[in-house]
């Protein structure tokens, strides 16, 4: 049985206009932990009236927040980063308990979240604006202005860090905002109000509305005074948000699903590739959008690599999220757990199960699954085509470079890809041919905050990261100035 961390809130309330408030109609919903699957607190169940209050607060705060200097906003972001880091132990305990993430993996979230705020503070201060000169006749320059009230809808995997990934650039750009955290993992978001208050964020600049996606999230997407929506989550939900946003021609950024290939050639560093594959698909309980969940191995290496991958999967330590020895914890929610188990049963009919596929014997309750490996997976198999979002990997052979590219591209998704080969010319060829927004060659998923993040095809619309995030949260206006006499054709002159 997982031990609850100290200081759990009795109720997780909205944060609107700088105050903790209940839902307008008083409704709540249960929040459960993934080990006992019992409710340990309730959260305010937001709806249209709550979103309306939050939008009004954000609109009232927008003129003041957007008009201060970039340097002044950066100072606030630095203070937010300091306040986040000061709570790193508490944050990790909350995140692990609420989401089922192993505590050792949850401990990195505070540092990464703090770095997001520091990074975007630096970006907004250093970012210049473009200017153009047309000889001696005209000068043109670009002015950036904050879009307005931003709607941020975040997922349940590594929730706090992914919230910071949206909060930081939105605030740096001068937007005010409404954050709608994922209903399955709202606990760590309960730390934001005290962080923002400690950092001196003016009331109404950040507002948090908890609730169910179909209610609070939909109200946020539908609101005419929220011109911008940033969403991370499933492809189906992303499609729905884009359709709903069309009514008011909203700007959207969609970071959606993935079924990322790992292409392993026979000349690869096998040990490094194995380490990367095992970590990439089983860390964070396999609940990560960039997981390398399709492993494509050149045929001469296929049997050995598959056997060793299965052996490694069998040795992965599954256990209580609070145990520092745990490498895979409990899946986030019973609904998601049943979904993943269903895919495992589908996989048993489609391919050869070589590791896992069931609950570990020593864990009789909780949302646990032994890391699972399927071999000889056909390209039309559901476990090859559909995002499972759990500790499950599909392995298939290929015979040559062209088949590797074909298999890598043989899904609707295109978020990330990983290539392992000692032939760097081939690595670059594959990287350019694979349909994905991000590619790593001889590396696992190491992020640089300056780089664009996003996917192609069903994996998303738009890019965030670095200056791309500032572009998303701002409008660019071009101002043209005549430098000399203007010679305009005189239509209608006498």
mmCIF file of N, CA and C in Angstrom, residues 323-391:
data_model
loop_
_atom_site.group_PDB
_atom_site.id
_atom_site.type_symbol
_atom_site.label_atom_id
_atom_site.label_comp_id
_atom_site.label_asym_id
_atom_site.label_seq_id
_atom_site.Cartn_x
_atom_site.Cartn_y
_atom_site.Cartn_z
ATOM 1 N N UNK A 323 8.745 3.761 -3.873
ATOM 2 C CA UNK A 323 9.970 2.998 -3.619
ATOM 3 C C UNK A 323 11.080 3.497 -4.553
ATOM 4 N N UNK A 324 12.204 3.967 -4.016
ATOM 5 C CA UNK A 324 13.291 4.470 -4.879
ATOM 6 C C UNK A 324 13.852 3.416 -5.833
ATOM 7 N N UNK A 325 13.637 2.122 -5.553
ATOM 8 C CA UNK A 325 14.134 1.077 -6.451
ATOM 9 C C UNK A 325 13.219 0.841 -7.647
ATOM 10 N N UNK A 326 12.008 1.387 -7.616
ATOM 11 C CA UNK A 326 11.033 1.143 -8.676
ATOM 12 C C UNK A 326 11.436 1.837 -9.969
ATOM 13 N N UNK A 327 11.325 1.108 -11.075
ATOM 14 C CA UNK A 327 11.585 1.662 -12.413
ATOM 15 C C UNK A 327 10.296 1.873 -13.204
ATOM 16 N N UNK A 328 9.291 1.056 -12.968
ATOM 17 C CA UNK A 328 7.954 1.228 -13.544
ATOM 18 C C UNK A 328 6.953 1.149 -12.405
ATOM 19 N N UNK A 329 6.124 2.179 -12.278
ATOM 20 C CA UNK A 329 5.148 2.230 -11.205
ATOM 21 C C UNK A 329 3.774 1.813 -11.680
ATOM 22 N N UNK A 330 2.741 2.421 -11.101
ATOM 23 C CA UNK A 330 1.358 2.083 -11.419
ATOM 24 C C UNK A 330 0.833 3.006 -12.509
ATOM 25 N N UNK A 331 0.091 2.433 -13.452
ATOM 26 C CA UNK A 331 -0.526 3.257 -14.493
ATOM 27 C C UNK A 331 -1.564 4.178 -13.871
ATOM 28 N N UNK A 332 -1.792 5.297 -14.511
ATOM 29 C CA UNK A 332 -2.378 6.461 -13.868
ATOM 30 C C UNK A 332 -3.797 6.258 -13.328
ATOM 31 N N UNK A 333 -4.624 5.463 -14.000
ATOM 32 C CA UNK A 333 -6.055 5.433 -13.673
ATOM 33 C C UNK A 333 -6.626 4.098 -14.131
ATOM 34 N N UNK A 334 -7.653 3.624 -13.453
ATOM 35 C CA UNK A 334 -8.240 2.333 -13.812
ATOM 36 C C UNK A 334 -8.740 2.311 -15.253
ATOM 37 N N UNK A 335 -9.306 3.420 -15.709
ATOM 38 C CA UNK A 335 -9.818 3.474 -17.084
ATOM 39 C C UNK A 335 -8.688 3.286 -18.091
ATOM 40 N N UNK A 336 -7.575 3.977 -17.841
ATOM 41 C CA UNK A 336 -6.435 3.840 -18.743
ATOM 42 C C UNK A 336 -5.797 2.456 -18.606
ATOM 43 N N UNK A 337 -5.721 1.959 -17.405
ATOM 44 C CA UNK A 337 -5.149 0.627 -17.162
ATOM 45 C C UNK A 337 -5.913 -0.442 -17.947
ATOM 46 N N UNK A 338 -7.215 -0.379 -17.908
ATOM 47 C CA UNK A 338 -8.025 -1.348 -18.656
ATOM 48 C C UNK A 338 -7.802 -1.203 -20.157
ATOM 49 N N UNK A 339 -7.616 0.020 -20.604
ATOM 50 C CA UNK A 339 -7.351 0.249 -22.025
ATOM 51 C C UNK A 339 -6.036 -0.407 -22.443
ATOM 52 N N UNK A 340 -4.990 -0.230 -21.641
ATOM 53 C CA UNK A 340 -3.690 -0.826 -21.959
ATOM 54 C C UNK A 340 -3.772 -2.346 -21.916
ATOM 55 N N UNK A 341 -4.443 -2.896 -20.898
ATOM 56 C CA UNK A 341 -4.599 -4.347 -20.812
ATOM 57 C C UNK A 341 -5.352 -4.897 -22.019
ATOM 58 N N UNK A 342 -6.307 -4.143 -22.514
ATOM 59 C CA UNK A 342 -7.041 -4.579 -23.700
ATOM 60 C C UNK A 342 -6.105 -4.676 -24.905
ATOM 61 N N UNK A 343 -5.202 -3.703 -25.032
ATOM 62 C CA UNK A 343 -4.228 -3.771 -26.127
ATOM 63 C C UNK A 343 -3.292 -4.970 -25.969
ATOM 64 N N UNK A 344 -2.951 -5.303 -24.742
ATOM 65 C CA UNK A 344 -2.112 -6.487 -24.511
ATOM 66 C C UNK A 344 -2.825 -7.738 -25.004
ATOM 67 N N UNK A 345 -4.110 -7.863 -24.717
ATOM 68 C CA UNK A 345 -4.870 -9.029 -25.184
ATOM 69 C C UNK A 345 -4.977 -9.045 -26.704
ATOM 70 N N UNK A 346 -5.146 -7.871 -27.302
ATOM 71 C CA UNK A 346 -5.157 -7.780 -28.763
ATOM 72 C C UNK A 346 -3.815 -8.236 -29.321
ATOM 73 N N UNK A 347 -2.732 -7.767 -28.677
ATOM 74 C CA UNK A 347 -1.393 -8.119 -29.137
ATOM 75 C C UNK A 347 -1.122 -9.612 -29.082
ATOM 76 N N UNK A 348 -1.672 -10.284 -28.088
ATOM 77 C CA UNK A 348 -1.456 -11.725 -27.961
ATOM 78 C C UNK A 348 -2.044 -12.486 -29.149
ATOM 79 N N UNK A 349 -3.039 -11.893 -29.801
ATOM 80 C CA UNK A 349 -3.641 -12.519 -30.976
ATOM 81 C C UNK A 349 -2.950 -12.094 -32.271
ATOM 82 N N UNK A 350 -2.200 -10.995 -32.217
ATOM 83 C CA UNK A 350 -1.606 -10.445 -33.436
ATOM 84 C C UNK A 350 -0.132 -10.782 -33.603
ATOM 85 N N UNK A 351 0.557 -11.069 -32.514
ATOM 86 C CA UNK A 351 2.013 -11.191 -32.572
ATOM 87 C C UNK A 351 2.496 -12.195 -31.526
ATOM 88 N N UNK A 352 3.797 -12.297 -31.391
ATOM 89 C CA UNK A 352 4.419 -13.237 -30.451
ATOM 90 C C UNK A 352 4.820 -12.490 -29.181
ATOM 91 N N UNK A 353 4.222 -12.878 -28.058
ATOM 92 C CA UNK A 353 4.550 -12.259 -26.774
ATOM 93 C C UNK A 353 5.847 -12.867 -26.257
ATOM 94 N N UNK A 354 6.858 -12.015 -26.020
ATOM 95 C CA UNK A 354 8.154 -12.529 -25.564
ATOM 96 C C UNK A 354 8.530 -12.015 -24.175
ATOM 97 N N UNK A 355 7.756 -11.093 -23.622
ATOM 98 C CA UNK A 355 8.014 -10.615 -22.261
ATOM 99 C C UNK A 355 6.765 -9.946 -21.723
ATOM 100 N N UNK A 356 6.555 -10.098 -20.419
ATOM 101 C CA UNK A 356 5.479 -9.386 -19.744
ATOM 102 C C UNK A 356 4.105 -9.876 -20.152
ATOM 103 N N UNK A 357 3.191 -8.905 -20.273
ATOM 104 C CA UNK A 357 1.839 -9.226 -20.694
ATOM 105 C C UNK A 357 0.868 -9.480 -19.563
ATOM 106 N N UNK A 358 1.298 -9.290 -18.303
ATOM 107 C CA UNK A 358 0.420 -9.553 -17.168
ATOM 108 C C UNK A 358 0.874 -8.744 -15.958
ATOM 109 N N UNK A 359 0.043 -8.770 -14.935
ATOM 110 C CA UNK A 359 0.385 -8.127 -13.666
ATOM 111 C C UNK A 359 1.541 -8.894 -13.012
ATOM 112 N N UNK A 360 2.531 -8.197 -12.448
ATOM 113 C CA UNK A 360 3.590 -8.898 -11.713
ATOM 114 C C UNK A 360 3.017 -9.680 -10.532
ATOM 115 N N UNK A 361 3.551 -10.842 -10.273
ATOM 116 C CA UNK A 361 3.009 -11.722 -9.237
ATOM 117 C C UNK A 361 3.030 -11.085 -7.850
ATOM 118 N N UNK A 362 4.019 -10.238 -7.580
ATOM 119 C CA UNK A 362 4.159 -9.702 -6.227
ATOM 120 C C UNK A 362 3.281 -8.488 -5.964
ATOM 121 N N UNK A 363 2.505 -8.051 -6.960
ATOM 122 C CA UNK A 363 1.649 -6.875 -6.799
ATOM 123 C C UNK A 363 0.207 -7.296 -7.063
ATOM 124 N N UNK A 364 -0.552 -7.495 -6.015
ATOM 125 C CA UNK A 364 -1.892 -8.053 -6.151
ATOM 126 C C UNK A 364 -2.969 -6.993 -6.353
ATOM 127 N N UNK A 365 -2.645 -5.723 -6.110
ATOM 128 C CA UNK A 365 -3.599 -4.648 -6.352
ATOM 129 C C UNK A 365 -2.878 -3.457 -6.956
ATOM 130 N N UNK A 366 -3.645 -2.554 -7.533
ATOM 131 C CA UNK A 366 -3.047 -1.406 -8.198
ATOM 132 C C UNK A 366 -2.940 -1.622 -9.695
ATOM 133 N N UNK A 367 -2.659 -0.541 -10.413
ATOM 134 C CA UNK A 367 -2.671 -0.554 -11.878
ATOM 135 C C UNK A 367 -1.297 -0.929 -12.438
ATOM 136 N N UNK A 368 -0.866 -2.155 -12.178
ATOM 137 C CA UNK A 368 0.490 -2.573 -12.537
ATOM 138 C C UNK A 368 0.495 -3.502 -13.744
ATOM 139 N N UNK A 369 1.513 -3.337 -14.588
ATOM 140 C CA UNK A 369 1.734 -4.211 -15.734
ATOM 141 C C UNK A 369 3.229 -4.419 -15.901
ATOM 142 N N UNK A 370 3.648 -5.678 -15.989
ATOM 143 C CA UNK A 370 5.048 -5.958 -16.281
ATOM 144 C C UNK A 370 5.373 -5.457 -17.682
ATOM 145 N N UNK A 371 6.497 -4.753 -17.867
ATOM 146 C CA UNK A 371 6.873 -4.298 -19.203
ATOM 147 C C UNK A 371 6.735 -5.412 -20.237
ATOM 148 N N UNK A 372 6.090 -5.083 -21.340
ATOM 149 C CA UNK A 372 5.605 -6.073 -22.294
ATOM 150 C C UNK A 372 6.248 -5.876 -23.657
ATOM 151 N N UNK A 373 6.733 -6.983 -24.250
ATOM 152 C CA UNK A 373 7.389 -6.943 -25.553
ATOM 153 C C UNK A 373 6.695 -7.932 -26.488
ATOM 154 N N UNK A 374 6.271 -7.434 -27.642
ATOM 155 C CA UNK A 374 5.722 -8.284 -28.696
ATOM 156 C C UNK A 374 6.699 -8.308 -29.869
ATOM 157 N N UNK A 375 6.949 -9.489 -30.412
ATOM 158 C CA UNK A 375 7.849 -9.657 -31.557
ATOM 159 C C UNK A 375 7.064 -10.078 -32.791
ATOM 160 N N UNK A 376 7.723 -9.954 -33.952
ATOM 161 C CA UNK A 376 7.134 -10.357 -35.237
ATOM 162 C C UNK A 376 5.806 -9.646 -35.487
ATOM 163 N N UNK A 377 5.755 -8.357 -35.215
ATOM 164 C CA UNK A 377 4.518 -7.589 -35.325
ATOM 165 C C UNK A 377 4.344 -7.116 -36.766
ATOM 166 N N UNK A 378 3.204 -7.429 -37.347
ATOM 167 C CA UNK A 378 2.917 -7.023 -38.723
ATOM 168 C C UNK A 378 2.543 -5.550 -38.774
ATOM 169 N N UNK A 379 2.787 -4.935 -39.925
ATOM 170 C CA UNK A 379 2.540 -3.492 -40.037
ATOM 171 C C UNK A 379 1.070 -3.121 -39.911
ATOM 172 N N UNK A 380 0.150 -4.051 -40.206
ATOM 173 C CA UNK A 380 -1.272 -3.736 -40.095
ATOM 174 C C UNK A 380 -1.847 -4.128 -38.729
ATOM 175 N N UNK A 381 -1.012 -4.623 -37.832
ATOM 176 C CA UNK A 381 -1.480 -4.968 -36.487
ATOM 177 C C UNK A 381 -1.880 -3.715 -35.730
ATOM 178 N N UNK A 382 -2.883 -3.840 -34.895
ATOM 179 C CA UNK A 382 -3.320 -2.681 -34.118
ATOM 180 C C UNK A 382 -2.237 -2.216 -33.161
ATOM 181 N N UNK A 383 -1.474 -3.162 -32.587
ATOM 182 C CA UNK A 383 -0.431 -2.756 -31.651
ATOM 183 C C UNK A 383 0.741 -2.090 -32.369
ATOM 184 N N UNK A 384 0.802 -2.193 -33.685
ATOM 185 C CA UNK A 384 1.801 -1.478 -34.482
ATOM 186 C C UNK A 384 1.285 -0.104 -34.891
ATOM 187 N N UNK A 385 -0.025 0.010 -35.075
ATOM 188 C CA UNK A 385 -0.623 1.217 -35.638
ATOM 189 C C UNK A 385 -1.153 2.201 -34.598
ATOM 190 N N UNK A 386 -1.623 1.725 -33.458
ATOM 191 C CA UNK A 386 -2.362 2.574 -32.524
ATOM 192 C C UNK A 386 -1.528 2.879 -31.278
ATOM 193 N N UNK A 387 -1.696 4.096 -30.777
ATOM 194 C CA UNK A 387 -0.964 4.507 -29.586
ATOM 195 C C UNK A 387 -1.532 3.796 -28.351
ATOM 196 N N UNK A 388 -0.677 3.088 -27.629
ATOM 197 C CA UNK A 388 -1.092 2.349 -26.439
ATOM 198 C C UNK A 388 -0.857 3.174 -25.182
ATOM 199 N N UNK A 389 0.235 3.920 -25.125
ATOM 200 C CA UNK A 389 0.552 4.823 -24.012
ATOM 201 C C UNK A 389 0.724 4.054 -22.712
ATOM 202 N N UNK A 390 1.518 3.008 -22.788
ATOM 203 C CA UNK A 390 1.840 2.211 -21.622
ATOM 204 C C UNK A 390 3.132 1.456 -21.877
ATOM 205 N N UNK A 391 3.571 0.614 -20.935
ATOM 206 C CA UNK A 391 4.856 -0.086 -21.065
ATOM 207 C C UNK A 391 4.765 -1.288 -22.005
#
